[in-house]
DNA sequence: ATGAAAGCGCTAACAG
DNA sequence: CTGTTAGCGCTTTCAT
């Protein structure tokens, strides 16, 4: 079993000290002026016997784990799953591993998870934070750990983050609907105090204000059970038959919305126009295809990971960086019709 | 910083030995006949100062990490993302954490990942194995680590696994198409030697044989670039205009297929009927809605995790269990039309 | 240029 | 019932 070979074994095999082996393995041979000959001998043996340093022991000693903790809202959500995948790839290339978990936007669960990450000695955190987690994040930062937020941020905590321009995105999408001749435009979203949601809400409201249109806002409590989303959504639409366009606040509520609309037999875009936040297969393939606000997933992941690696590699506590990326409004059939007025 | 508090500190604070503390913390107070009074005192202090055992040191010492390694093909695929989410939840309840990674079905990458998991001392493995990984898995098992496979398995390695009845699923789906009057039924899938794919292929072939129908099989090399899937798929359909029904071998190829069909302007189900493996939102919402073979995701995850926990908790090497679950054919509009003959 | 030895925080024989 | 002590495998200071 190569599992049993330790640094001492290979030192003994060569009749040298484990210190020397350690130096060689950590690329400090030059610095320590160890003979090239010895270095080669050690490297050769290591390869032969397939010796692998025990990273647990290493971490215990150094306090570094080469692990990054990734906390998303829900890994089964395509947006987060894709981000996670890209982050994993980038981190892997750099020798870092990812431990991920889903917070469910639950503060208590997130605190517990931070605790778990802490005692696994993760080197850094990437998270889409839930509410009321400010204190915990501050503690993390105080103890010197890099934290990068994404998707949303905590206004009262000074961290790096990568977000998209949510407010302009919904503003722009709403203006698009208005230009297409729609006037009773609803914004259907999850009830949330998080920055990304507030921004989306504001973008929507601002766009309406310009034309003095009346807002139709429906906030739904998040629930993992789809029925509990579709039901109030359906009720709201029935109660407000005048609505001629809907902007959905997230992909999940957008998908649920489509299902409801299909059930109700409403015609899109004739009876009602639709735009959703986040873009993916469902929206492209739907008939009619659904106009959607696409987040630049690759760019988000790239920025997150390079922000984190920068902090990780220079342990100096530089100033924080806040990156805002822009989205794309993919106009499709669900929001395009002849002008109505 | 509560991070700095160690078991010695709390022992000193109470003027007792760290052994005693260790015993109490590990619930062996009873067994070691430590006075209830002392136990309470220790527990109280631990809570007060917020002491958390360093799990790294613990793992180094015990060889147990309470971490499970989860290797999926691609975490951004909805099927795997959902399974991962459910497994995470179940494992979390039991005090286990998950480290996941995507293998991309790449043998070399998987071997590397196994190496990484090994030196992180994961307690067990859950994996959707790529090909040619038999040796590595055998080594794992030999070293006493529980391994549970899912989605597919390695015929020449005796492990626990949880799969679905792939062969019957495609047999059944194909029979459904035949009953609906289709006769030139294509099976479009990724080229693969993996068990689940072979079984799906066999199910399709067997169903055709009963009616002596000619098979139309198109195997496409997997690629992360969608264009390289859509392009050969499109070419195949153009070259075989006679095809009146398609069974897609996986969700991903099904989604790509839908895009191609939409581009080509083919009418579903009049020109061509469609059934896909794996069921999710895209298929339900598509117009016409797409008939799909739904895997029992929850049951799969439940079975995986309970199989693994069973092995983990009784370190006896019991006999392996092989679990096959059945799928559901969700019949929708894409495959239903008046009989043609 | 190389090695001895201390110690990271924890568990578990072995003593008492 | 509680404490002493020896490691787990590694890094790193300090000698030589």
XYZ file of C-alpha atoms (C1' of nucleotides) in Angstrom:
714
model
C 0.000 0.000 0.000
C 1.522 3.286 -0.993
C -0.712 4.813 1.637
C 1.628 3.663 4.366
C 4.780 5.227 3.017
C 5.741 8.312 4.929
C 8.462 10.847 4.517
C 10.522 8.988 7.111
C 10.416 5.814 5.061
C 11.850 7.447 2.058
C 14.450 9.245 4.186
C 15.528 5.957 5.726
C 15.657 4.226 2.389
C 18.206 6.769 1.295
C 19.921 7.125 4.656
C 19.263 10.811 4.854
C 17.094 12.851 7.146
C 13.481 13.579 6.596
C 14.291 17.250 6.778
C 16.273 17.008 3.596
C 13.502 15.130 1.893
C 11.005 17.701 3.030
C 13.121 20.531 1.652
C 13.539 18.828 -1.672
C 9.866 18.027 -1.982
C 8.943 21.594 -1.229
C 11.250 23.005 -3.842
C 13.595 24.530 -1.338
C 16.585 22.456 -2.435
C 18.206 25.349 -4.251
C 17.743 27.676 -1.350
C 19.141 25.098 1.032
C 21.972 24.254 -1.345
C 21.200 20.582 -1.516
C 23.225 18.809 -4.193
C 21.484 18.323 -7.490
C 22.507 14.692 -7.306
C 20.691 14.087 -4.053
C 17.666 15.926 -5.298
C 17.412 13.661 -8.315
C 17.883 10.552 -6.213
C 15.076 11.577 -3.891
C 12.723 12.577 -6.673
C 13.359 9.295 -8.426
C 12.605 7.208 -5.363
C 9.517 9.214 -4.564
C 8.198 8.515 -8.005
C 9.128 4.833 -7.863
C 7.386 4.067 -4.629
C 4.552 6.451 -5.412
C 4.988 8.410 -2.250
C 2.346 11.057 -1.620
C 2.697 13.463 1.269
C -0.135 13.247 3.755
C -1.933 16.494 3.257
C -3.670 16.216 6.595
C -0.387 16.296 8.447
C 0.811 19.031 6.196
C -2.248 21.113 6.872
C -2.025 20.523 10.575
C 1.515 21.760 10.550
C 1.206 24.670 8.158
C -2.343 25.732 8.778
C -2.899 25.748 5.015
C -5.224 23.245 3.431
C -5.390 24.212 -0.223
C -9.101 23.913 0.098
C -11.579 26.610 -0.751
C -15.012 26.624 0.798
C -17.773 27.408 -1.671
C -21.198 28.259 -0.343
C -23.976 28.620 -2.848
C -27.647 29.010 -2.280
C -28.574 25.719 -3.867
C -26.272 23.582 -5.927
C -29.179 22.098 -7.847
C -30.005 25.497 -9.301
C -28.478 25.698 -12.792
C -26.989 29.134 -12.213
C -25.114 28.022 -9.129
C -24.261 24.619 -10.525
C -22.633 26.215 -13.536
C -20.719 28.729 -11.473
C -19.574 25.958 -9.186
C -18.385 23.912 -12.105
C -16.338 26.723 -13.563
C -14.859 27.652 -10.214
C -13.953 24.050 -9.596
C -12.078 23.872 -12.890
C -10.120 27.059 -12.336
C -9.283 26.217 -8.752
C -8.210 22.731 -9.691
C -5.685 24.054 -12.186
C -4.129 26.100 -9.438
C -3.877 23.186 -7.048
C -6.856 24.135 -4.947
C -9.772 21.921 -4.143
C -13.326 22.950 -3.487
C -15.670 21.900 -0.731
C -19.090 23.171 -1.569
C -22.349 23.260 0.203
C -25.792 24.713 -0.193
C -26.894 27.282 2.339
C -30.560 27.303 1.348
C -30.288 30.975 2.248
C -30.604 29.821 5.816
C -28.546 31.880 8.217
C -28.237 29.259 10.926
C -27.226 26.578 8.466
C -24.674 28.917 6.949
C -23.165 29.659 10.331
C -22.836 25.992 11.000
C -21.221 25.482 7.617
C -18.762 28.274 8.254
C -17.888 26.500 11.481
C -17.287 23.295 9.588
C -15.141 25.069 7.037
C -13.206 26.712 9.811
C -12.187 23.541 11.438
C -11.329 22.035 8.093
C -8.999 24.997 7.854
C -10.128 26.095 4.437
C -7.863 28.748 3.005
C -10.595 30.951 1.658
C -14.292 31.395 1.188
C -16.503 32.016 -1.789
C -20.098 32.638 -0.947
C -23.458 33.894 -2.002
C -24.314 35.138 1.482
C -27.709 34.837 3.162
C -28.977 37.649 5.314
C -27.802 38.361 8.855
C -24.450 36.761 8.294
C -22.462 40.001 8.634
C -20.964 39.224 12.032
C -19.720 35.828 10.995
C -18.149 37.156 7.840
C -16.422 39.938 9.720
C -14.943 37.394 12.105
C -13.661 35.414 9.165
C -11.998 38.447 7.676
C -10.618 39.473 11.037
C -8.924 36.122 11.335
C -7.201 36.825 8.050
C -9.158 34.618 5.696
C -10.003 35.896 2.234
C -13.693 36.014 1.464
C -15.170 36.664 -1.949
C -18.887 37.151 -2.332
C -20.866 36.756 -5.476
C -24.394 37.133 -6.783
C -25.069 39.506 -3.880
C -23.078 41.187 -1.152
C -23.344 42.555 2.345
C -23.485 46.344 2.194
C -22.092 46.713 5.685
C -19.118 44.441 5.263
C -16.079 45.424 3.277
C -15.255 42.382 1.142
C -14.375 41.613 -2.418
C -17.325 40.687 -4.508
C -18.424 39.944 -8.031
C -21.953 40.790 -8.989
C -23.887 41.831 -12.046
C -25.553 45.124 -12.612
C -28.921 43.964 -11.401
C -30.572 47.310 -11.284
C -29.712 48.266 -14.820
C -30.622 44.769 -16.015
C -34.198 44.945 -14.832
C -34.452 48.603 -15.737
C -33.389 47.737 -19.224
C -35.682 44.731 -19.462
C -38.626 46.747 -18.217
C -37.905 49.558 -20.671
C -37.851 46.944 -23.384
C -41.318 45.816 -22.378
C -42.576 49.362 -22.300
C -41.157 50.017 -25.733
C -42.958 46.983 -27.000
C -46.182 48.584 -25.942
C -46.878 46.839 -22.674
C -48.067 48.958 -19.817
C -49.326 46.790 -17.005
C -46.051 45.173 -16.228
C -45.745 42.918 -13.206
C -42.584 42.044 -11.339
C -42.859 38.640 -9.763
C -40.046 37.683 -7.470
C -39.016 36.052 -4.249
C -39.412 38.187 -1.182
C -35.918 39.007 -0.094
C -33.870 41.766 1.441
C -30.769 40.717 -0.416
C -28.935 43.238 -2.500
C -29.453 41.553 -5.822
C -33.179 41.387 -5.237
C -33.476 44.963 -4.020
C -31.539 46.134 -7.041
C -33.711 44.184 -9.406
C -36.753 45.638 -7.768
C -35.385 49.163 -8.064
C -34.508 48.755 -11.707
C -38.050 47.706 -12.391
C -39.558 50.555 -10.412
C -37.316 53.169 -11.975
C -38.216 52.076 -15.460
C -41.908 52.350 -14.678
C -41.519 55.752 -13.067
C -40.219 57.283 -16.239
C -43.561 56.608 -17.829
C -45.518 56.966 -14.631
C -46.767 53.437 -14.921
C -48.245 51.632 -12.005
C -46.161 48.837 -10.495
C -47.614 45.378 -10.034
C -45.391 43.611 -7.596
C -45.844 40.101 -6.300
C -43.409 38.744 -3.794
C -43.495 35.059 -3.056
C -41.800 33.281 -0.185
C -39.131 30.926 -1.274
C -39.942 27.285 -0.864
C -38.300 24.144 -2.145
C -41.705 22.765 -2.909
C -42.633 24.105 -6.316
C -46.328 23.882 -5.680
C -46.022 26.499 -2.979
C -44.574 28.863 -5.532
C -46.921 28.095 -8.379
C -50.032 28.338 -6.290
C -49.715 31.975 -5.101
C -48.343 32.924 -8.482
C -51.365 31.483 -10.198
C -53.683 33.169 -7.710
C -52.032 36.509 -8.299
C -52.406 36.289 -12.052
C -56.049 35.335 -11.768
C -56.686 38.225 -9.451
C -54.996 40.689 -11.790
C -56.239 39.851 -15.254
C -55.178 43.265 -16.563
C -51.490 42.441 -16.413
C -50.031 42.307 -19.893
C -46.378 41.595 -19.126
C -44.332 39.884 -16.458
C -40.739 40.265 -15.445
C -39.612 37.316 -13.348
C -36.988 38.021 -10.714
C -35.058 34.731 -10.876
C -34.727 31.709 -13.093
C -36.545 29.488 -10.673
C -39.549 31.703 -10.361
C -39.419 32.148 -14.117
C -39.629 28.424 -14.700
C -42.478 28.080 -12.251
C -44.158 31.007 -13.917
C -43.991 29.381 -17.314
C -45.611 26.285 -15.930
C -48.416 28.283 -14.418
C -48.957 30.239 -17.593
C -49.093 27.064 -19.614
C -51.642 25.651 -17.218
C -53.736 28.770 -17.367
C -53.697 28.636 -21.124
C -52.632 32.258 -21.445
C -51.161 33.207 -24.830
C -47.608 34.492 -24.897
C -46.837 37.158 -26.032
C -50.322 38.143 -27.178
C -52.106 38.022 -23.849
C -49.026 38.491 -21.819
C -45.340 39.137 -22.433
C -42.608 37.495 -20.447
C -39.038 38.262 -19.501
C -37.043 36.255 -16.990
C -33.856 36.791 -15.083
C -31.110 34.262 -15.881
C -31.019 32.526 -19.185
C -30.804 28.885 -19.997
C -32.089 26.051 -22.104
C -35.641 26.147 -20.860
C -36.096 29.705 -22.021
C -34.438 29.234 -25.358
C -36.421 26.129 -26.169
C -39.765 27.237 -24.880
C -42.444 28.117 -27.408
C -42.469 30.971 -27.760
C -38.853 31.405 -26.804
C -38.493 33.479 -23.694
C -36.671 36.784 -23.504
C -34.196 36.551 -20.680
C -31.494 38.473 -18.886
C -28.337 36.416 -19.244
C -25.613 36.644 -16.635
C -22.054 36.252 -17.882
C -21.430 33.053 -15.985
C -17.904 32.417 -17.189
C -16.799 35.948 -16.453
C -18.349 35.782 -13.019
C -16.534 32.565 -12.186
C -13.255 33.831 -13.613
C -13.394 37.002 -11.623
C -14.318 35.247 -8.425
C -11.479 32.835 -8.612
C -8.840 35.312 -9.655
C -9.885 37.663 -6.894
C -9.564 34.868 -4.395
C -6.279 33.549 -5.724
C -4.799 37.021 -5.641
C -5.606 37.319 -1.955
C -4.472 33.800 -1.292
C -1.124 34.244 -2.936
C -0.230 37.584 -1.457
C -1.294 37.294 2.133
C -1.061 41.034 2.464
C -4.465 42.448 3.166
C -4.831 44.578 0.096
C -7.786 46.771 -0.481
C -10.939 45.039 -1.534
C -12.215 44.934 -5.077
C -15.813 45.157 -6.058
C -16.560 43.988 -9.544
C -19.827 44.586 -11.324
C -20.386 42.867 -14.630
C -23.069 43.645 -17.113
C -25.747 41.288 -18.342
C -27.202 40.718 -21.756
C -30.856 40.984 -22.593
C -31.522 38.128 -24.954
C -34.605 39.286 -26.788
C -36.809 36.492 -27.967
C -40.389 35.983 -28.956
C -42.080 36.117 -25.585
C -41.749 39.888 -25.414
C -42.013 40.990 -29.000
C -45.228 41.854 -30.682
C -46.566 44.664 -32.753
C -46.878 47.797 -30.685
C -50.215 47.993 -28.988
C -50.662 51.683 -28.824
C -10.019 34.142 18.654
C -11.680 30.913 19.619
C -9.616 29.321 16.874
C -6.599 29.279 19.114
C -8.147 27.402 21.974
C -6.992 23.826 22.106
C -7.904 20.886 24.194
C -4.886 21.584 26.394
C -6.134 25.057 27.172
C -9.410 23.872 28.425
C -7.683 21.096 30.390
C -5.403 23.615 32.032
C -8.220 25.976 32.793
C -9.826 23.217 34.801
C -6.615 21.726 36.137
C -7.321 18.335 34.673
C -5.622 16.370 31.948
C -6.441 16.688 28.293
C -7.161 12.977 28.226
C -10.094 13.467 30.500
C -11.365 16.271 28.345
C -10.921 14.171 25.250
C -12.887 11.322 26.766
C -15.686 13.569 27.853
C -15.895 15.236 24.477
C -16.029 11.911 22.734
C -18.829 10.642 24.889
C -16.723 8.087 26.648
C -17.207 9.628 30.073
C -19.621 6.928 31.173
C -17.370 4.182 30.004
C -14.397 5.770 31.746
C -16.452 6.447 34.859
C -15.806 10.143 34.921
C -17.943 11.941 37.482
C -21.086 13.544 36.153
C -20.011 16.699 37.920
C -16.737 16.953 36.036
C -18.446 16.178 32.768
C -20.825 19.056 33.238
C -18.056 21.394 34.236
C -16.083 20.573 31.119
C -19.075 20.797 28.824
C -19.993 24.124 30.303
C -16.542 25.600 29.813
C -16.324 24.247 26.290
C -19.544 25.960 25.435
C -18.514 29.185 27.116
C -15.242 29.603 25.330
C -16.622 28.204 22.121
C -14.003 25.521 21.868
C -14.095 23.467 18.680
C -11.838 20.449 18.287
C -9.454 20.742 15.388
C -10.762 18.169 13.016
C -7.521 18.072 11.094
C -5.612 16.867 14.097
C -8.411 14.491 14.890
C -8.339 13.051 11.400
C -4.596 12.751 11.418
C -4.801 10.800 14.597
C -7.803 8.622 13.912
C -7.584 8.261 10.184
C -11.265 9.195 9.974
C -12.314 12.442 8.362
C -16.097 12.321 8.251
C -15.805 13.374 4.659
C -17.293 11.550 1.738
C -15.860 11.951 -1.729
C -18.479 12.365 -4.421
C -17.434 12.034 -8.022
C -20.002 12.855 -10.639
C -19.594 13.172 -14.339
C -20.399 16.875 -14.416
C -21.897 18.829 -11.582
C -23.461 21.302 -13.976
C -25.653 18.578 -15.435
C -29.071 18.800 -13.757
C -29.260 15.093 -13.074
C -25.982 15.046 -11.217
C -26.553 18.394 -9.559
C -29.814 17.171 -8.120
C -28.364 13.910 -6.928
C -25.479 15.788 -5.361
C -27.846 18.119 -3.568
C -29.864 15.302 -2.098
C -26.813 13.362 -1.065
C -25.355 16.439 0.549
C -28.493 16.896 2.631
C -28.649 13.336 3.809
C -24.953 13.156 4.591
C -25.079 16.434 6.438
C -27.752 15.149 8.770
C -25.521 12.264 9.693
C -22.521 14.461 10.384
C -20.741 13.751 7.147
C -19.500 16.348 4.717
C -19.154 16.012 0.987
C -16.272 16.916 -1.258
C -17.443 16.673 -4.792
C -15.796 16.944 -8.117
C -16.564 16.408 -11.754
C -14.711 13.648 -13.538
C -15.719 14.646 -17.070
C -15.683 10.926 -17.628
C -11.959 11.304 -17.937
C -10.052 8.356 -16.538
C -6.805 10.185 -15.854
C -8.562 13.056 -14.135
C -10.536 10.594 -12.054
C -7.394 8.799 -10.967
C -5.906 12.084 -9.902
C -9.046 12.943 -8.000
C -9.009 9.617 -6.235
C -5.454 10.424 -5.237
C -6.567 13.722 -3.838
C -9.401 12.127 -1.937
C -7.036 9.542 -0.593
C -4.706 11.987 0.966
C -7.615 13.945 2.338
C -8.482 10.637 3.994
C -12.077 10.598 2.897
C -14.044 7.896 4.640
C -15.909 6.684 1.609
C -16.544 7.160 -2.066
C -19.619 7.723 -4.139
C -19.011 7.755 -7.844
C -20.358 7.545 -11.316
C -17.277 5.782 -12.648
C -15.631 6.460 -16.005
C -14.199 3.587 -17.992
C -10.908 1.874 -17.219
C -11.025 2.782 -13.574
C -11.392 -0.804 -12.364
C -7.890 -1.155 -10.934
C -8.088 2.031 -8.942
C -11.430 1.119 -7.474
C -10.220 -2.325 -6.527
C -7.297 -0.752 -4.699
C -9.674 1.478 -2.831
C -11.786 -1.437 -1.758
C -8.740 -3.451 -0.861
C -7.642 -0.708 1.483
C -10.959 -1.044 3.247
C -12.786 2.000 1.946
C -16.464 1.737 1.099
C -17.305 2.585 -2.472
C -20.807 3.044 -3.825
C -21.365 3.486 -7.537
C -24.375 4.999 -9.170
C -25.781 5.722 -12.598
C -23.519 2.988 -13.950
C -21.216 0.350 -12.554
C -18.120 -1.669 -13.322
C -19.120 -5.200 -14.247
C -15.791 -6.620 -13.208
C -15.626 -5.030 -9.795
C -17.743 -6.208 -6.911
C -19.123 -3.050 -5.319
C -22.390 -1.726 -4.048
C -24.263 0.256 -6.597
C -27.549 1.977 -7.292
C -28.735 2.174 -10.860
C -31.973 2.296 -12.776
C -33.321 -0.325 -15.070
C -31.903 1.266 -18.179
C -32.600 -1.579 -20.508
C -36.242 -1.890 -19.633
C -36.606 1.892 -19.706
C -35.555 2.255 -23.312
C -37.299 -0.962 -24.274
C -40.482 0.408 -22.847
C -40.040 3.806 -24.425
C -39.358 2.284 -27.805
C -42.370 0.002 -27.530
C -44.409 3.076 -26.735
C -43.228 4.704 -29.955
C -44.002 1.596 -31.934
C -47.478 1.418 -30.457
C -48.008 5.001 -31.470
C -47.412 3.956 -35.023
C -43.825 5.029 -35.564
C -41.571 2.638 -37.361
C -38.346 4.351 -38.320
C -37.154 4.989 -34.817
C -33.701 6.392 -34.268
C -31.626 6.099 -31.128
C -29.311 9.046 -30.764
C -26.829 8.819 -27.964
C -23.301 9.432 -26.804
C -20.837 6.796 -27.854
C -19.897 5.000 -24.705
C -19.010 1.594 -23.376
C -20.509 2.311 -20.019
C -23.073 -0.033 -18.609
C -25.943 2.422 -18.544
C -25.398 3.280 -22.182
C -25.043 -0.302 -23.311
C -28.218 -1.182 -21.469
C -30.105 1.680 -23.024
C -28.903 0.586 -26.421
C -29.977 -2.988 -25.797
C -33.402 -1.975 -24.639
C -33.889 -0.058 -27.828
C -32.655 -2.876 -30.023
C -34.742 -5.508 -28.282
C -37.876 -3.476 -28.693
C -37.258 -3.101 -32.413
C -36.477 -6.774 -32.854
C -39.896 -7.820 -31.702
C -41.344 -6.070 -34.698
C -38.373 -6.718 -36.940
C -37.832 -3.003 -37.361
C -34.594 -1.622 -38.639
C -32.439 0.225 -36.112
C -31.206 3.754 -36.825
C -28.384 4.403 -34.443
C -26.330 7.553 -34.234
C -23.538 7.744 -31.724
C -21.974 11.112 -31.048
C -18.734 11.761 -29.205
C -19.226 13.651 -26.021
C -17.997 17.199 -26.054
C -18.498 20.098 -23.720
C -18.961 22.353 -26.689
C -22.595 22.063 -27.652
C -21.977 22.935 -31.258
C -19.962 19.778 -31.686
C -22.966 17.789 -30.612
C -25.605 19.676 -32.555
C -23.673 19.676 -35.778
C -23.340 15.885 -36.315
C -26.830 15.440 -34.962
C -28.203 17.846 -37.489
C -26.218 16.221 -40.274
C -27.552 12.805 -39.351
C -31.148 13.934 -39.405
C -30.708 15.581 -42.775
C -29.128 12.458 -44.176
C -31.961 10.265 -42.891
C -35.161 12.086 -43.670
C -37.167 8.918 -43.287
C -36.813 8.821 -39.545
C -40.145 9.397 -37.853
C -39.172 9.107 -34.208
C -36.142 9.679 -32.018
C -35.181 8.297 -28.659
C -32.446 10.384 -27.071
C -29.999 8.555 -24.844
C -29.377 11.269 -22.253
C -30.838 14.564 -21.133
C -27.994 16.555 -22.585
C -28.247 15.040 -26.008
C -31.996 15.420 -25.730
C -31.713 19.139 -25.102
C -29.296 19.550 -27.982
C -31.613 17.504 -30.132
C -34.536 19.774 -29.389
C -32.500 22.777 -30.406
C -31.532 21.164 -33.666
C -35.088 20.125 -34.412
C -36.324 23.626 -33.739
C -33.695 25.007 -36.087
C -34.601 22.530 -38.774
C -38.223 23.473 -38.445
C -39.358 19.885 -38.160
C -42.835 19.403 -36.715
C -43.145 17.419 -33.517
C -44.846 14.982 -33.249
C -46.259 15.063 -36.770
C -43.019 14.811 -38.714
C -41.089 13.233 -35.942
C -41.791 11.942 -32.450
C -39.442 12.459 -29.566
C -38.640 10.717 -26.306
C -35.702 11.630 -24.100
C -33.925 9.975 -21.231
C -34.072 11.932 -17.972
C -36.882 14.303 -17.282
C -36.806 17.885 -16.262
C -38.236 21.334 -16.765
C -37.100 21.765 -20.342
C -39.062 18.749 -21.458
C -42.164 19.543 -19.520
C -42.298 23.124 -20.749
C -41.335 22.533 -24.321
C -44.030 22.850 -26.958
C -45.038 20.246 -27.571
C -44.156 18.812 -24.193
C -41.613 16.069 -24.499
C -42.141 12.486 -23.428
C -39.306 11.523 -21.143
C -37.978 8.707 -19.033
C -37.791 10.018 -15.484
C -35.282 8.628 -13.056
C -36.335 8.458 -9.402
C -33.745 10.943 -8.242
C -34.724 11.031 -4.590
C -34.790 7.279 -4.307
C -31.431 7.026 -6.002
C -29.859 9.497 -3.597
C -31.485 7.873 -0.588
C -30.278 4.462 -1.530
C -26.776 5.629 -2.259
C -26.355 7.343 1.035
C -27.891 4.631 3.142
C -25.760 2.027 1.435
C -22.683 4.055 2.190
C -23.627 4.881 5.755
C -24.316 1.249 6.449
C -20.803 0.336 5.360
C -19.334 3.279 7.172
C -20.980 2.485 10.454
C -20.305 -1.216 10.531
C -16.773 -1.476 9.332
C -17.308 -5.166 8.728
C -16.994 -5.900 5.056
C -20.461 -7.198 4.446
C -21.596 -8.511 1.139
C -22.261 -5.931 -1.506
C -25.704 -4.785 -2.487
C -26.770 -3.995 -5.991
C -29.903 -1.938 -6.241
C -31.837 -1.396 -9.439
C -34.668 1.095 -9.409
C -37.295 1.511 -12.037
C -38.002 4.601 -14.073
C -41.241 6.215 -15.141
C -42.156 6.982 -18.707
C -43.805 10.371 -18.592
C -45.895 10.372 -21.734
C -46.433 13.779 -23.209
C -47.338 15.295 -26.517
C -44.110 14.774 -28.402
C -44.785 11.104 -28.906
C -48.544 10.905 -29.147
C -50.449 11.186 -32.345
C -53.117 9.311 -34.115
C -51.830 5.949 -35.279
C -50.252 6.209 -38.683
C -50.967 2.764 -39.957
C 24.830 21.153 2.718
C 22.407 18.230 6.038
C 20.295 16.645 10.421
C 18.119 16.626 15.300
C 14.429 17.811 17.457
C 10.356 20.371 18.637
C 5.689 20.693 17.985
C 0.832 21.377 15.229
C -3.880 19.287 18.299
C -5.603 15.224 19.061
C -6.422 10.110 20.753
C -5.578 6.012 23.285
C -2.586 2.617 25.387
C -0.982 2.127 29.828
C -0.416 3.430 34.506
C -1.847 4.467 38.666
C -11.668 7.700 37.870
C -7.729 10.529 36.035
C -3.070 11.531 34.231
C 1.336 10.393 31.564
C 2.977 9.650 27.436
C 3.721 8.286 22.840
C 2.801 9.067 18.512
C -0.195 10.408 13.647
C 3.197 12.800 9.336
C 4.826 16.832 8.416
C 7.545 21.539 8.576
C 11.008 24.411 10.354
C 14.251 26.413 13.564
C 18.638 25.895 14.973
C 22.839 23.535 15.020
C 26.644 21.555 12.896
